[in-house]
Amino acid sequence: MVSRVIPVDTFDLVIFGGTGDLARRKILPGLFRRFLSGQMTAESRIIGAARSDMDDGGYRQMIREAIAEFGGAEKSDTTGLDAFIDRLHYVPIDATGDGGWKALSDLMRADVVRAFYFSVAPSLFGALAERLHLHGIADAHSRIVVEKPFGRDLASARALNETLAAYFKEGQIYRIDHYLGKETVQNLMAVRFGNVLFEPLWNNHYVDHIQITVAETVGVGGRGSYYDKSGAMRDMVQNHLMQLLCLIAMEPPSRFEADAVRDEKLKVIRALQPIAAHHIVRGQYDAEGDDPSYRADAENPRSFTESFIAMKCEIANWRWAGVPFYLRTGKKMKARSSEIAVVFQDLGHTIFEGDVARHRNILSIRLQPNEGIDLQVTIKEPGPGGMRLVDVPLDLTFADALGEDGEDVPDAYERLIMDVIRGNQTLFMRGDEVEAAWSWTDPLIEGWEARSDVPKLYEPGSSGPEDALMLMHRDGRRWREIKA
Ligand code: BG6
């Protein structure tokens, strides 16, 4: 398959927090790949801005090292790397004071796209937005990109939205949820709305239930102080899992266009029902051998924060009434594996004598690893012995199906940054969506805080606490196996 890279307009991208972890691990290595592919034009520039006192040379060296550490195979292209590094600049900046803003203003070019990536603590968003304005650096066409966490509850998210709205229009604000930039997540929409096969079955007449699992093997060591104030609900469910659920459950948008898609997602969030306490299971990973427990990683011996959560959700609308959506996500689980599974209903009747097995069609959308989609179908077991049925997957692993070009798929951050430059907000969260998501999660969190709920311990390398299995067993269902 031939890859078709369309260059985006020439830009000046300022990364506030340009020396930080995200910039070095993801943003710059990603931009380097886009540069090599020709999508980032040779005239575009990236300007790191942070507190450290450094010049262009120091920053270039820092990013060279970051790409050596976090980049992929493409880093061996030394000519390309030199050309990319040349596109970098650095301005020391005082986010809450006056230092550096004049220098930044002088550096910016007219007639190119101006984008500002706020890769800093949300408490600085207001100060940055205000100064960009005061110094005339941002204009009506500029874009700002903001990272999660976007608030920690409805009140703080609202306050952030209001702060940004004082300086930027909604059409200029790009709230990143990197799950929306994952290739398979977009494929989910292509599969749903680009095929005649699935949409007629995509409702409570044919779907038994839906499972969304995002399992990780990493613990929270190294970022315990952030995570302990957050937990799996705020860190993963309120944003990433909620976005996946929306894309699965939303009505077909009238067009594949930002507000049409976001309007439909918003309706799903608003139709989510409150969840009874016994439909939520919170867990915390235990110690094992030399591996520290969650509490040790979080450096909080009395922590009640969850590193795992499983829940049964309901969407009260015509399409989904009666179809449970089971969500689970956790750290230190048995494999890194993210999957959405649409489990269709049993056949009402079988014509095959003696066939007692429960055959089901399952559409599984694998986000990572081995991105792909498979559809479990029932066929005859080959060979003699009568009509014995067996379930087999119709497997479409993208790397196989798309050949070598599959490897050149941009990662989530690369894709999303290019969308910012193109001015396409389809894969970004709108302010009202984020607020609606918090409106749904806030009472759940308040509920377990009021009950002083203690998370159940689970063994690292497992599928989470026993109670999470029970959550489905009680309904006569079971989780799909977590496998890499
Ligand atoms: C981040 C969370 O948003 O997503 C992390 O803060 C989590 O806790 C990460 O590990 C998972 O992202 P991915 O792309 O590795 O699945």
mmCIF file of C-alpha atoms in Angstrom, residues 196-453:
data_model
loop_
_atom_site.group_PDB
_atom_site.id
_atom_site.type_symbol
_atom_site.label_atom_id
_atom_site.label_comp_id
_atom_site.label_asym_id
_atom_site.label_seq_id
_atom_site.Cartn_x
_atom_site.Cartn_y
_atom_site.Cartn_z
ATOM 1 C CA VAL A 196 -22.957 -1.993 5.795
ATOM 2 C CA LEU A 197 -22.414 -5.094 7.943
ATOM 3 C CA PHE A 198 -22.237 -3.731 11.433
ATOM 4 C CA GLU A 199 -24.473 -0.720 11.859
ATOM 5 C CA PRO A 200 -27.768 -2.641 11.511
ATOM 6 C CA LEU A 201 -26.679 -4.916 14.378
ATOM 7 C CA TRP A 202 -25.255 -2.150 16.540
ATOM 8 C CA ASN A 203 -28.061 -1.935 19.088
ATOM 9 C CA ASN A 204 -29.899 -3.692 21.895
ATOM 10 C CA HIS A 205 -31.668 -6.094 19.526
ATOM 11 C CA TYR A 206 -28.418 -7.846 18.664
ATOM 12 C CA VAL A 207 -25.722 -6.806 21.130
ATOM 13 C CA ASP A 208 -25.610 -8.630 24.461
ATOM 14 C CA HIS A 209 -22.984 -6.458 26.094
ATOM 15 C CA ILE A 210 -19.799 -4.504 25.448
ATOM 16 C CA GLN A 211 -16.488 -4.829 27.267
ATOM 17 C CA ILE A 212 -13.750 -2.224 27.279
ATOM 18 C CA THR A 213 -10.454 -3.236 28.856
ATOM 19 C CA VAL A 214 -7.327 -1.110 29.122
ATOM 20 C CA ALA A 215 -4.797 -3.203 31.028
ATOM 21 C CA GLU A 216 -1.269 -2.035 31.723
ATOM 22 C CA THR A 217 1.707 -3.874 33.191
ATOM 23 C CA VAL A 218 3.427 -0.780 34.568
ATOM 24 C CA GLY A 219 2.902 0.394 38.136
ATOM 25 C CA VAL A 220 2.760 3.979 39.307
ATOM 26 C CA GLY A 221 6.357 4.130 40.594
ATOM 27 C CA GLY A 222 7.968 7.434 39.642
ATOM 28 C CA ARG A 223 4.674 9.301 39.295
ATOM 29 C CA GLY A 224 3.047 8.224 42.540
ATOM 30 C CA SER A 225 2.539 11.739 43.864
ATOM 31 C CA TYR A 226 0.393 12.684 40.846
ATOM 32 C CA TYR A 227 -1.338 9.340 40.583
ATOM 33 C CA ASP A 228 -2.263 9.027 44.244
ATOM 34 C CA LYS A 229 -4.375 12.182 44.000
ATOM 35 C CA SER A 230 -5.964 10.894 40.867
ATOM 36 C CA GLY A 231 -6.514 7.123 40.731
ATOM 37 C CA ALA A 232 -7.716 5.035 37.805
ATOM 38 C CA MET A 233 -11.072 6.802 37.611
ATOM 39 C CA ARG A 234 -9.642 10.269 37.063
ATOM 40 C CA ASP A 235 -6.496 9.128 35.250
ATOM 41 C CA MET A 236 -8.079 6.740 32.741
ATOM 42 C CA VAL A 237 -11.868 6.367 32.934
ATOM 43 C CA GLN A 238 -13.014 9.986 32.897
ATOM 44 C CA ASN A 239 -11.073 10.550 29.688
ATOM 45 C CA HIS A 240 -9.679 7.596 27.726
ATOM 46 C CA LEU A 241 -12.265 4.904 28.502
ATOM 47 C CA MET A 242 -15.088 7.396 28.302
ATOM 48 C CA GLN A 243 -13.948 8.460 24.841
ATOM 49 C CA LEU A 244 -13.822 4.847 23.678
ATOM 50 C CA LEU A 245 -17.273 4.242 25.065
ATOM 51 C CA CYS A 246 -18.577 7.320 23.264
ATOM 52 C CA LEU A 247 -17.210 6.253 19.900
ATOM 53 C CA ILE A 248 -18.728 2.795 20.291
ATOM 54 C CA ALA A 249 -22.086 4.037 21.489
ATOM 55 C CA MET A 250 -22.688 7.294 19.630
ATOM 56 C CA GLU A 251 -25.251 7.726 16.900
ATOM 57 C CA PRO A 252 -23.840 8.120 13.404
ATOM 58 C CA PRO A 253 -22.792 11.770 13.060
ATOM 59 C CA SER A 254 -24.182 13.525 10.017
ATOM 60 C CA ARG A 255 -20.647 14.214 8.774
ATOM 61 C CA PHE A 256 -17.150 13.253 9.848
ATOM 62 C CA GLU A 257 -16.576 16.728 11.124
ATOM 63 C CA ALA A 258 -15.547 18.046 14.525
ATOM 64 C CA ASP A 259 -18.779 19.362 15.963
ATOM 65 C CA ALA A 260 -20.982 16.705 14.377
ATOM 66 C CA VAL A 261 -18.874 13.975 16.045
ATOM 67 C CA ARG A 262 -18.556 15.805 19.346
ATOM 68 C CA ASP A 263 -22.284 16.524 19.534
ATOM 69 C CA GLU A 264 -22.953 12.787 19.290
ATOM 70 C CA LYS A 265 -20.343 11.912 21.902
ATOM 71 C CA LEU A 266 -21.793 14.483 24.263
ATOM 72 C CA LYS A 267 -25.249 12.893 23.972
ATOM 73 C CA VAL A 268 -23.785 9.533 25.028
ATOM 74 C CA ILE A 269 -22.117 11.002 28.104
ATOM 75 C CA ARG A 270 -25.335 12.730 29.062
ATOM 76 C CA ALA A 271 -27.233 9.440 28.735
ATOM 77 C CA LEU A 272 -24.880 7.579 31.089
ATOM 78 C CA GLN A 273 -26.729 6.516 34.217
ATOM 79 C CA PRO A 274 -25.507 6.833 37.784
ATOM 80 C CA ILE A 275 -23.866 3.595 38.915
ATOM 81 C CA ALA A 276 -24.848 1.683 42.041
ATOM 82 C CA ALA A 277 -21.981 1.085 44.491
ATOM 83 C CA HIS A 278 -22.047 -2.690 43.933
ATOM 84 C CA HIS A 279 -21.428 -2.149 40.224
ATOM 85 C CA ILE A 280 -18.046 -0.562 40.858
ATOM 86 C CA VAL A 281 -14.996 -2.528 41.973
ATOM 87 C CA ARG A 282 -11.871 -0.658 42.978
ATOM 88 C CA GLY A 283 -8.540 -2.379 43.455
ATOM 89 C CA GLN A 284 -4.985 -1.674 44.519
ATOM 90 C CA TYR A 285 -2.014 -3.814 43.571
ATOM 91 C CA ASP A 286 -0.252 -5.626 46.346
ATOM 92 C CA ALA A 287 3.469 -6.258 46.818
ATOM 93 C CA GLU A 288 4.983 -9.357 45.320
ATOM 94 C CA GLY A 289 8.512 -10.560 46.002
ATOM 95 C CA ASP A 290 10.756 -7.534 45.579
ATOM 96 C CA ASP A 291 8.081 -5.617 43.694
ATOM 97 C CA PRO A 292 6.602 -2.831 45.812
ATOM 98 C CA SER A 293 2.912 -2.527 46.554
ATOM 99 C CA TYR A 294 0.845 0.360 45.221
ATOM 100 C CA ARG A 295 1.085 2.067 48.587
ATOM 101 C CA ALA A 296 4.883 1.829 48.531
ATOM 102 C CA ASP A 297 5.008 3.130 44.934
ATOM 103 C CA ALA A 298 2.687 5.981 45.884
ATOM 104 C CA GLU A 299 4.678 6.596 49.072
ATOM 105 C CA ASN A 300 1.418 6.751 50.965
ATOM 106 C CA PRO A 301 1.031 3.862 53.431
ATOM 107 C CA ARG A 302 -2.632 4.739 54.067
ATOM 108 C CA SER A 303 -3.674 5.375 50.490
ATOM 109 C CA PHE A 304 -7.208 4.388 49.439
ATOM 110 C CA THR A 305 -6.606 5.373 45.816
ATOM 111 C CA GLU A 306 -7.493 2.771 43.185
ATOM 112 C CA SER A 307 -4.920 1.484 40.702
ATOM 113 C CA PHE A 308 -7.661 -0.674 39.159
ATOM 114 C CA ILE A 309 -11.316 -0.097 38.510
ATOM 115 C CA ALA A 310 -14.067 -2.175 36.948
ATOM 116 C CA MET A 311 -17.589 -0.956 36.475
ATOM 117 C CA LYS A 312 -20.879 -1.770 34.858
ATOM 118 C CA CYS A 313 -22.364 1.185 33.027
ATOM 119 C CA GLU A 314 -25.689 1.759 31.380
ATOM 120 C CA ILE A 315 -26.667 4.153 28.661
ATOM 121 C CA ALA A 316 -30.276 5.184 28.835
ATOM 122 C CA ASN A 317 -31.324 5.667 25.233
ATOM 123 C CA TRP A 318 -33.253 3.736 22.589
ATOM 124 C CA ARG A 319 -30.249 2.127 21.057
ATOM 125 C CA TRP A 320 -28.602 0.838 24.232
ATOM 126 C CA ALA A 321 -31.218 0.410 26.945
ATOM 127 C CA GLY A 322 -30.571 -2.966 28.592
ATOM 128 C CA VAL A 323 -27.070 -3.447 27.145
ATOM 129 C CA PRO A 324 -24.401 -3.270 29.858
ATOM 130 C CA PHE A 325 -21.067 -1.667 29.106
ATOM 131 C CA TYR A 326 -18.416 -3.237 31.325
ATOM 132 C CA LEU A 327 -15.274 -1.139 31.692
ATOM 133 C CA ARG A 328 -12.047 -2.041 33.435
ATOM 134 C CA THR A 329 -8.586 -0.604 33.594
ATOM 135 C CA GLY A 330 -5.640 -1.149 35.890
ATOM 136 C CA LYS A 331 -1.926 -0.984 36.489
ATOM 137 C CA LYS A 332 0.349 -3.998 37.063
ATOM 138 C CA MET A 333 -1.974 -6.388 35.340
ATOM 139 C CA LYS A 334 -1.038 -9.581 33.562
ATOM 140 C CA ALA A 335 -0.443 -8.063 30.140
ATOM 141 C CA ARG A 336 -0.464 -4.760 28.324
ATOM 142 C CA SER A 337 -3.601 -5.130 26.373
ATOM 143 C CA SER A 338 -6.394 -2.791 25.365
ATOM 144 C CA GLU A 339 -9.467 -4.096 23.683
ATOM 145 C CA ILE A 340 -13.046 -3.224 22.979
ATOM 146 C CA ALA A 341 -15.268 -6.270 22.512
ATOM 147 C CA VAL A 342 -18.783 -6.096 21.148
ATOM 148 C CA VAL A 343 -20.396 -9.363 22.255
ATOM 149 C CA PHE A 344 -23.452 -10.185 20.193
ATOM 150 C CA GLN A 345 -26.441 -12.104 21.520
ATOM 151 C CA ASP A 346 -26.872 -15.874 21.408
ATOM 152 C CA LEU A 347 -28.699 -17.413 18.513
ATOM 153 C CA GLY A 348 -32.317 -17.695 19.536
ATOM 154 C CA HIS A 349 -32.481 -21.230 18.205
ATOM 155 C CA THR A 350 -30.058 -23.820 16.851
ATOM 156 C CA ILE A 351 -30.806 -26.255 14.064
ATOM 157 C CA PHE A 352 -27.703 -28.336 14.778
ATOM 158 C CA GLU A 353 -28.586 -31.331 16.814
ATOM 159 C CA GLY A 354 -26.418 -31.984 19.836
ATOM 160 C CA ASP A 355 -24.791 -28.576 19.668
ATOM 161 C CA VAL A 356 -24.837 -27.426 23.254
ATOM 162 C CA ALA A 357 -22.057 -24.848 23.096
ATOM 163 C CA ARG A 358 -22.985 -21.204 23.301
ATOM 164 C CA HIS A 359 -21.704 -19.758 20.059
ATOM 165 C CA ARG A 360 -21.415 -16.066 19.844
ATOM 166 C CA ASN A 361 -20.218 -13.527 17.385
ATOM 167 C CA ILE A 362 -17.748 -11.194 19.012
ATOM 168 C CA LEU A 363 -16.240 -8.190 17.306
ATOM 169 C CA SER A 364 -12.977 -7.403 19.000
ATOM 170 C CA ILE A 365 -11.138 -4.172 18.370
ATOM 171 C CA ARG A 366 -7.571 -4.386 19.666
ATOM 172 C CA LEU A 367 -5.996 -1.034 20.436
ATOM 173 C CA GLN A 368 -2.651 -2.384 21.560
ATOM 174 C CA PRO A 369 -0.565 -4.365 21.071
ATOM 175 C CA ASN A 370 -1.142 -6.075 17.680
ATOM 176 C CA GLU A 371 -3.574 -3.413 16.577
ATOM 177 C CA GLY A 372 -6.362 -4.929 14.629
ATOM 178 C CA ILE A 373 -9.888 -6.150 14.494
ATOM 179 C CA ASP A 374 -11.234 -9.657 14.589
ATOM 180 C CA LEU A 375 -14.671 -11.076 14.304
ATOM 181 C CA GLN A 376 -15.421 -14.367 15.992
ATOM 182 C CA VAL A 377 -17.630 -16.496 13.772
ATOM 183 C CA THR A 378 -18.963 -20.018 14.095
ATOM 184 C CA ILE A 379 -18.054 -22.568 11.429
ATOM 185 C CA LYS A 380 -18.100 -26.331 10.999
ATOM 186 C CA GLU A 381 -15.139 -28.099 12.487
ATOM 187 C CA PRO A 382 -13.252 -29.464 9.483
ATOM 188 C CA GLY A 383 -13.197 -33.188 8.788
ATOM 189 C CA PRO A 384 -15.519 -36.083 9.367
ATOM 190 C CA GLY A 385 -17.593 -36.648 12.484
ATOM 191 C CA GLY A 386 -20.789 -34.847 11.663
ATOM 192 C CA MET A 387 -21.807 -31.273 12.116
ATOM 193 C CA ARG A 388 -19.627 -30.072 14.972
ATOM 194 C CA LEU A 389 -19.348 -26.346 15.370
ATOM 195 C CA VAL A 390 -16.347 -24.311 16.369
ATOM 196 C CA ASP A 391 -15.672 -20.612 16.916
ATOM 197 C CA VAL A 392 -12.825 -19.085 14.926
ATOM 198 C CA PRO A 393 -11.626 -15.512 14.488
ATOM 199 C CA LEU A 394 -11.709 -13.748 11.157
ATOM 200 C CA ASP A 395 -8.527 -11.876 11.917
ATOM 201 C CA LEU A 396 -7.492 -8.564 10.484
ATOM 202 C CA THR A 397 -4.217 -7.607 12.110
ATOM 203 C CA PHE A 398 -3.312 -4.290 10.594
ATOM 204 C CA ALA A 399 0.415 -4.931 10.395
ATOM 205 C CA ASP A 400 -0.302 -8.048 8.269
ATOM 206 C CA ALA A 401 -3.106 -6.556 6.261
ATOM 207 C CA LEU A 402 -1.408 -3.267 5.485
ATOM 208 C CA GLY A 403 2.067 -4.671 4.906
ATOM 209 C CA GLU A 404 5.149 -2.620 5.664
ATOM 210 C CA ASP A 405 3.349 0.683 5.440
ATOM 211 C CA GLY A 406 1.473 -0.333 8.545
ATOM 212 C CA GLU A 407 4.689 0.365 10.442
ATOM 213 C CA ASP A 408 4.772 3.958 9.280
ATOM 214 C CA VAL A 409 1.489 4.747 10.977
ATOM 215 C CA PRO A 410 1.925 7.950 13.019
ATOM 216 C CA ASP A 411 1.539 7.478 16.736
ATOM 217 C CA ALA A 412 -1.215 9.233 18.621
ATOM 218 C CA TYR A 413 0.703 12.414 19.472
ATOM 219 C CA GLU A 414 2.104 12.839 15.977
ATOM 220 C CA ARG A 415 -1.295 12.527 14.412
ATOM 221 C CA LEU A 416 -2.944 14.885 16.859
ATOM 222 C CA ILE A 417 -0.302 17.594 16.520
ATOM 223 C CA MET A 418 -0.652 17.466 12.743
ATOM 224 C CA ASP A 419 -4.428 17.831 13.216
ATOM 225 C CA VAL A 420 -3.819 20.950 15.314
ATOM 226 C CA ILE A 421 -1.818 22.473 12.485
ATOM 227 C CA ARG A 422 -4.514 21.484 9.990
ATOM 228 C CA GLY A 423 -7.136 23.054 12.259
ATOM 229 C CA ASN A 424 -9.094 19.822 12.595
ATOM 230 C CA GLN A 425 -10.696 19.405 16.030
ATOM 231 C CA THR A 426 -12.526 16.134 15.363
ATOM 232 C CA LEU A 427 -10.199 14.108 17.588
ATOM 233 C CA PHE A 428 -10.105 16.626 20.425
ATOM 234 C CA MET A 429 -12.464 17.025 23.340
ATOM 235 C CA ARG A 430 -14.768 19.983 23.421
ATOM 236 C CA GLY A 431 -15.181 21.894 26.692
ATOM 237 C CA ASP A 432 -18.769 20.762 27.252
ATOM 238 C CA GLU A 433 -17.769 17.109 26.719
ATOM 239 C CA VAL A 434 -15.119 17.308 29.412
ATOM 240 C CA GLU A 435 -17.534 18.961 31.797
ATOM 241 C CA ALA A 436 -20.231 16.354 31.105
ATOM 242 C CA ALA A 437 -17.722 13.574 31.759
ATOM 243 C CA TRP A 438 -16.861 15.071 35.136
ATOM 244 C CA SER A 439 -20.559 15.508 35.936
ATOM 245 C CA TRP A 440 -20.911 11.766 35.561
ATOM 246 C CA THR A 441 -17.773 10.732 37.460
ATOM 247 C CA ASP A 442 -17.962 13.271 40.324
ATOM 248 C CA PRO A 443 -20.893 11.615 42.172
ATOM 249 C CA LEU A 444 -19.276 8.185 41.787
ATOM 250 C CA ILE A 445 -16.059 9.420 43.364
ATOM 251 C CA GLU A 446 -17.946 11.329 46.055
ATOM 252 C CA GLY A 447 -19.925 8.149 46.752
ATOM 253 C CA TRP A 448 -16.914 5.989 47.502
ATOM 254 C CA GLU A 449 -15.228 8.748 49.431
ATOM 255 C CA ALA A 450 -18.324 9.129 51.609
ATOM 256 C CA ARG A 451 -18.411 5.347 52.196
ATOM 257 C CA SER A 452 -14.648 5.333 52.952
ATOM 258 C CA ASP A 453 -14.460 2.540 50.419
#
